[in-house]
Coordinates of C-alpha atoms in Angstrom, one line a residue:
M47 CA -43.6 13.5 73.9
Q48 CA -45.9 15.0 71.3
S49 CA -46.0 12.2 68.7
I50 CA -46.2 13.1 65.3
N51 CA -48.0 11.2 62.7
S52 CA -46.2 10.1 59.5
S53 CA -48.8 11.6 57.5
T54 CA -48.1 15.3 59.1
I55 CA -44.2 15.1 58.4
I56 CA -43.0 18.6 56.5
Q57 CA -40.8 17.2 53.6
P58 CA -37.8 19.3 52.7
S59 CA -38.1 21.9 50.1
S60 CA -36.4 20.5 46.8
S61 CA -34.2 23.8 46.3
V62 CA -32.8 23.0 50.0
N63 CA -31.2 18.8 49.4
L64 CA -30.8 19.1 45.5
T65 CA -27.6 20.1 43.8
R66 CA -27.5 22.8 41.3
R67 CA -26.5 20.1 38.3
T68 CA -29.6 17.8 39.7
Q69 CA -31.7 20.8 39.5
R70 CA -30.6 21.1 35.6
L71 CA -31.4 17.6 35.2
K72 CA -34.6 17.2 36.7
S73 CA -36.0 20.5 35.1
K74 CA -35.1 18.9 31.9
P75 CA -38.1 18.0 29.7
T76 CA -37.6 14.1 28.7
N77 CA -39.2 12.6 25.6
I78 CA -39.6 9.2 26.0
S79 CA -41.7 7.5 23.5
A80 CA -43.6 4.2 24.8
I81 CA -42.7 0.9 23.4
P82 CA -44.9 -0.4 20.3
M83 CA -46.8 -3.3 21.8
F84 CA -48.2 -5.5 19.2
D85 CA -50.8 -8.3 19.8
L86 CA -49.2 -11.6 19.0
T87 CA -52.5 -13.2 18.4
I88 CA -54.3 -10.8 15.7
D89 CA -53.6 -11.5 11.8
E90 CA -49.7 -11.5 11.0
E91 CA -50.6 -9.5 7.9
V92 CA -52.1 -7.2 9.8
N93 CA -48.9 -7.5 12.7
D94 CA -46.9 -6.9 9.3
Q95 CA -48.5 -3.5 8.7
H96 CA -48.3 -2.2 12.0
T97 CA -44.7 -3.0 12.2
H98 CA -43.8 -1.3 9.2
A99 CA -46.0 1.9 9.9
N100 CA -43.7 2.1 13.4
I101 CA -40.4 0.7 12.4
A102 CA -39.0 4.6 12.0
K103 CA -40.1 5.6 15.5
G104 CA -36.9 4.2 17.0
V105 CA -34.4 5.2 14.0
S106 CA -32.1 8.0 14.7
K107 CA -33.0 11.2 12.7
D108 CA -29.3 11.7 12.1
Y109 CA -28.9 8.6 9.6
I110 CA -28.8 9.5 6.3
D111 CA -29.3 6.8 3.6
H112 CA -26.7 8.1 0.7
G113 CA -28.0 5.6 -1.9
D114 CA -25.4 3.7 -4.3
Q115 CA -22.1 4.3 -5.4
N116 CA -23.3 5.5 -9.1
V117 CA -20.5 8.1 -9.8
V118 CA -17.5 6.7 -10.9
C119 CA -14.1 9.0 -11.9
Q120 CA -13.1 8.8 -14.9
I121 CA -9.6 8.3 -14.3
C122 CA -9.2 5.9 -11.5
N123 CA -12.8 4.0 -12.2
A124 CA -13.2 4.6 -8.2
K125 CA -17.0 4.4 -7.7
L126 CA -18.3 7.2 -5.2
W127 CA -21.2 8.2 -3.6
T128 CA -23.0 11.3 -4.8
D129 CA -22.0 13.8 -1.9
E130 CA -18.7 12.5 -2.2
S131 CA -18.4 13.4 -5.7
I132 CA -19.9 17.1 -5.1
R133 CA -17.3 18.1 -2.0
G134 CA -14.3 17.0 -4.2
K135 CA -15.2 17.2 -7.6
D136 CA -12.8 19.2 -10.1
K137 CA -14.8 22.0 -12.3
H138 CA -13.5 21.2 -15.2
N139 CA -13.5 17.4 -15.5
T140 CA -15.1 14.5 -14.0
S141 CA -12.6 13.5 -11.7
F142 CA -12.3 13.5 -8.0
S143 CA -9.3 13.9 -5.1
L144 CA -11.0 11.4 -2.9
Y145 CA -8.8 8.5 -4.4
C146 CA -6.9 9.7 -7.3
G147 CA -6.1 13.4 -6.2
Y148 CA -7.7 14.5 -9.9
G149 CA -5.4 11.7 -11.5
K150 CA -2.1 13.2 -9.6
V151 CA -2.2 9.0 -7.9
E152 CA -1.9 6.5 -10.3
L153 CA -4.1 3.2 -9.3
P154 CA -3.6 0.4 -10.9
D155 CA -6.5 -1.6 -12.6
S156 CA -7.2 -5.1 -10.7
K157 CA -5.5 -8.1 -13.0
E158 CA -7.9 -10.6 -14.4
A159 CA -7.2 -14.5 -13.0
P160 CA -5.9 -16.9 -15.1
P161 CA -8.9 -18.3 -16.9
T162 CA -8.4 -21.8 -16.2
Y163 CA -8.5 -20.5 -12.4
L164 CA -11.2 -18.4 -12.4
N165 CA -13.3 -20.9 -14.0
L166 CA -13.2 -22.8 -10.8
Y167 CA -14.9 -19.8 -8.7
R168 CA -17.9 -19.6 -11.5
S169 CA -18.7 -23.0 -12.4
T170 CA -21.2 -24.5 -10.8
D171 CA -20.0 -28.0 -11.5
S172 CA -18.8 -30.6 -8.8
K173 CA -15.4 -29.9 -9.1
S174 CA -15.9 -25.9 -8.7
K175 CA -18.1 -26.8 -5.4
Y176 CA -15.4 -29.0 -3.9
F177 CA -12.9 -26.3 -4.5
I178 CA -15.4 -23.7 -2.9
N179 CA -16.0 -25.9 -0.1
N180 CA -12.8 -26.5 0.7
I181 CA -10.6 -23.0 -0.5
R182 CA -8.8 -22.7 2.8
R183 CA -7.6 -25.6 2.7
Y184 CA -6.4 -25.4 -0.6
N185 CA -4.8 -22.2 0.3
S186 CA -2.5 -23.8 3.0
M187 CA -1.4 -25.9 0.7
F188 CA 0.7 -23.9 -1.2
P189 CA 2.2 -20.9 0.9
F190 CA 5.7 -20.3 1.6
T191 CA 5.2 -19.4 5.1
S192 CA 3.6 -19.9 8.3
M193 CA 1.5 -18.1 10.7
G194 CA 3.4 -17.1 13.7
G195 CA 1.9 -15.9 17.2
K196 CA 1.1 -17.0 20.7
V197 CA -1.0 -19.8 20.9
Y198 CA -2.9 -20.4 23.6
A199 CA -3.5 -24.3 23.5
S200 CA -4.4 -24.0 27.5
I201 CA -7.9 -22.5 26.4
N202 CA -9.2 -26.0 25.0
I203 CA -10.7 -28.1 28.4
G204 CA -13.3 -30.7 28.3
K205 CA -15.1 -31.9 24.9
A206 CA -16.3 -27.9 24.0
P207 CA -15.6 -27.5 20.4
Y208 CA -12.0 -26.3 19.7
I209 CA -10.9 -22.7 19.8
F210 CA -7.9 -21.1 18.4
R211 CA -6.6 -18.1 20.3
L212 CA -4.4 -16.3 19.3
G213 CA -2.7 -13.2 21.5
G214 CA -0.4 -10.3 21.1
Q215 CA 1.4 -10.0 17.4
N216 CA 0.1 -11.9 14.3
Y217 CA 3.5 -12.7 11.7
H218 CA 4.6 -14.8 9.1
R219 CA 7.7 -16.7 9.1
I220 CA 9.7 -18.7 6.2
G221 CA 11.8 -22.0 6.4
S222 CA 14.8 -23.0 5.1
L223 CA 15.1 -24.2 1.4
L224 CA 15.1 -27.6 2.3
P225 CA 13.8 -29.9 5.3
S226 CA 16.2 -31.2 7.8
N227 CA 17.2 -34.6 7.8
G228 CA 14.5 -36.9 8.4
S229 CA 11.4 -34.0 8.4
K230 CA 8.7 -34.0 5.8
P231 CA 9.0 -31.0 3.7
K232 CA 6.5 -28.0 4.4
F233 CA 5.1 -25.0 3.0
S234 CA 7.8 -23.3 0.7
Q235 CA 10.1 -26.8 0.6
L236 CA 7.3 -28.2 -1.5
Y237 CA 8.2 -26.4 -4.2
I238 CA 11.8 -27.6 -3.9
Y239 CA 12.3 -31.0 -2.2
D240 CA 11.0 -34.5 -3.8
T241 CA 8.4 -33.0 -7.0
D242 CA 8.0 -35.7 -8.3
N243 CA 5.4 -36.5 -5.3
E244 CA 4.6 -33.0 -4.9
E245 CA 0.0 -33.4 -5.5
S246 CA 0.5 -36.6 -3.1
N247 CA 2.9 -35.0 -0.5
R248 CA 0.5 -31.8 -0.3
Q249 CA -2.5 -34.1 0.0
T250 CA -1.5 -35.8 2.6
I251 CA -0.3 -33.4 4.7
F252 CA -3.9 -31.4 4.5
S253 CA -5.7 -34.4 4.0
R254 CA -9.6 -34.7 4.9
Q255 CA -10.3 -38.1 6.9
E256 CA -14.1 -37.8 6.0
D257 CA -13.0 -38.0 2.5
A258 CA -10.0 -40.0 2.6
S259 CA -12.3 -42.9 1.8
T260 CA -14.6 -41.8 -1.0
S261 CA -12.7 -42.3 -4.3
T262 CA -14.6 -39.6 -6.3
Y263 CA -14.2 -36.8 -3.7
D264 CA -10.4 -38.4 -3.8
S265 CA -9.7 -38.0 -8.0
I266 CA -11.3 -34.4 -7.7
D267 CA -9.2 -33.5 -5.0
L268 CA -6.4 -34.5 -6.9
Q269 CA -7.4 -32.7 -10.0
I270 CA -7.7 -29.8 -7.8
I271 CA -4.7 -30.0 -6.9
H272 CA -2.5 -30.7 -10.3
D273 CA -4.7 -27.2 -12.0
L274 CA -3.4 -25.4 -9.2
K275 CA -0.4 -26.5 -9.2
L276 CA -0.1 -25.7 -13.0
M277 CA -1.6 -22.3 -12.8
L278 CA 1.4 -21.6 -9.8
D279 CA 3.9 -23.0 -11.9
S280 CA 2.8 -20.7 -15.4
N281 CA 1.8 -17.4 -13.6
N282 CA 3.0 -16.9 -10.0
V283 CA 6.7 -15.2 -10.2
L284 CA 7.7 -16.3 -6.6
V285 CA 6.9 -20.3 -7.3
Q286 CA 9.0 -19.6 -10.6
S287 CA 11.8 -18.3 -8.3
Y288 CA 11.3 -21.3 -6.2
R289 CA 11.4 -23.4 -9.4
M290 CA 14.9 -22.2 -10.2
V291 CA 16.0 -23.5 -7.0
R292 CA 14.8 -26.7 -7.5
D293 CA 16.4 -27.3 -11.2
C294 CA 19.9 -26.0 -9.3
F295 CA 19.7 -28.5 -6.7
Q296 CA 18.8 -31.2 -9.3
D297 CA 21.7 -30.1 -10.9
N298 CA 24.1 -29.8 -8.3
P299 CA 22.7 -31.6 -4.9
H300 CA 25.8 -30.6 -2.6
I301 CA 25.6 -26.7 -3.8
D302 CA 25.6 -24.1 -1.1
L303 CA 22.6 -22.1 -2.3
K304 CA 20.6 -18.9 -0.6
L305 CA 17.4 -17.3 -2.2
R306 CA 17.3 -13.5 -1.9
L307 CA 13.5 -12.3 -1.9
I308 CA 14.4 -8.8 -3.0
G309 CA 12.1 -6.4 -0.7
K310 CA 12.6 -2.8 -3.5
R311 CA 11.3 -3.2 -6.7
I312 CA 12.9 -0.7 -9.5
Q313 CA 9.5 -0.6 -11.0
D314 CA 6.1 -0.9 -9.8
G315 CA 4.7 -4.2 -10.7
R316 CA 1.2 -3.4 -9.9
T317 CA 1.6 -0.5 -12.1
Y318 CA 3.7 -1.6 -14.8
N319 CA 4.6 -5.2 -16.4
L320 CA 4.1 -8.1 -14.4
P321 CA 7.5 -8.8 -12.7
S322 CA 9.9 -11.8 -13.9
A323 CA 10.9 -14.0 -11.8
Y324 CA 14.5 -12.7 -11.6
E325 CA 13.1 -8.9 -10.6
V326 CA 11.7 -10.4 -7.3
A327 CA 14.5 -12.9 -6.1
A328 CA 18.2 -14.0 -7.2
L329 CA 20.0 -16.3 -6.4
I330 CA 23.2 -17.0 -4.2
V331 CA 26.2 -19.4 -4.0
G332 CA 28.4 -19.3 -1.2
D333 CA 28.3 -16.2 1.5
I334 CA 26.3 -13.4 1.8
D335 CA 28.0 -9.9 1.6
D336 CA 26.7 -6.8 3.4
S337 CA 25.2 -5.2 0.1
F338 CA 21.8 -6.3 1.0
Q339 CA 18.5 -4.3 2.0
N340 CA 17.4 -4.4 5.4
R341 CA 13.9 -5.5 4.1
D342 CA 14.9 -8.5 2.0
I343 CA 14.6 -12.1 2.5
I344 CA 17.5 -14.2 2.6
V345 CA 16.4 -18.1 2.9
Q346 CA 18.9 -20.4 3.9
N347 CA 19.9 -23.7 2.0
S348 CA 19.2 -25.8 5.2
S349 CA 18.4 -23.9 9.0
G350 CA 16.6 -26.1 10.6
S351 CA 14.9 -22.9 12.0
L352 CA 12.0 -20.3 11.1
E353 CA 12.9 -16.9 10.0
R354 CA 10.8 -14.0 10.8
I355 CA 10.2 -11.5 7.7
S356 CA 8.9 -8.3 7.6
E357 CA 5.6 -6.9 7.3
L358 CA 6.7 -4.7 4.8
H359 CA 8.6 -6.5 2.1
P360 CA 6.2 -6.2 -0.8
S361 CA 5.5 -9.9 -1.2
Y362 CA 4.7 -10.7 2.3
L363 CA 0.9 -11.2 1.7
A364 CA 1.4 -12.9 -1.6
L365 CA 4.2 -15.3 0.3
Q366 CA 1.2 -16.2 2.7
Y367 CA -1.9 -16.1 0.6
P368 CA -1.1 -17.5 -2.9
L369 CA -4.6 -18.3 -4.3
L370 CA -5.6 -14.3 -3.6
F371 CA -2.4 -13.5 -5.6
P372 CA -1.9 -15.9 -8.0
Y373 CA 0.6 -13.7 -10.5
G374 CA 2.5 -13.4 -7.0
D375 CA 2.6 -9.6 -7.3
E376 CA 2.7 -7.1 -4.7
G377 CA -0.1 -7.0 -2.0
I378 CA 0.5 -4.0 0.3

């Protein structure tokens, strides 16, 4: 048998073994730019100049910097980029179709927060700083609803940092007007039950252990809770509705009372004047008839259970985030 040296083996033709698709890919020229290499030992200033000179090499040519939103619609005051304004500009005026449809859609102006409340965000004193650092805690003191969903507690094993894992659909739940016998008031019940000690009750439920021993922080904390309570009592229509329930229970503790949070507004509170407590809620004595809308929230007297509320209710977000909606107006 004749031996064949490996160096003399004839390679098969590429056109025989390669498919047509592979041939097309192989025949395409590839433009692969070299990765820029920097000398880390050279002077830092020179290295920065080299970096700035080559920084655009890896940026896509399709990226376009549109600049700032310098164009303002004179009807709805929406800010647009120049390219947006060119495509949607009305020939006869400076309104645009992208946001208000040349004025066909009426967008309400954002409402200014109450001055004393706004000062907590803008001031630089110790009280404002403490409020900003604990703002999530304060929002947890005043909501009417609790968050619902499937919480996976089994994920927290060992000494690792705590992980809050929520699966499935997130929703909001609302409880009864009064707590069950022997239970402490929570969420909306704090607006009705034992209001003589309301501020201390809110502080106790959401206390901070690291600040409990510091009298300075304790006094600041109580002052902020007091200010937020006064601000919501004066401006928030949802708070005022629950205060009406409190007054009714004080006059007649044994009354069978229910609170109806109306799901349909006669007028849009975001466009017209702020709604009053009588427009967003109604007190019901006795049984409930069938004349209510499906979207209405009926808060029972003392049921001991939580009711899931519709995400389409106009007060859905205002019930959960009272500090974001200090007037209790519509959030959707």
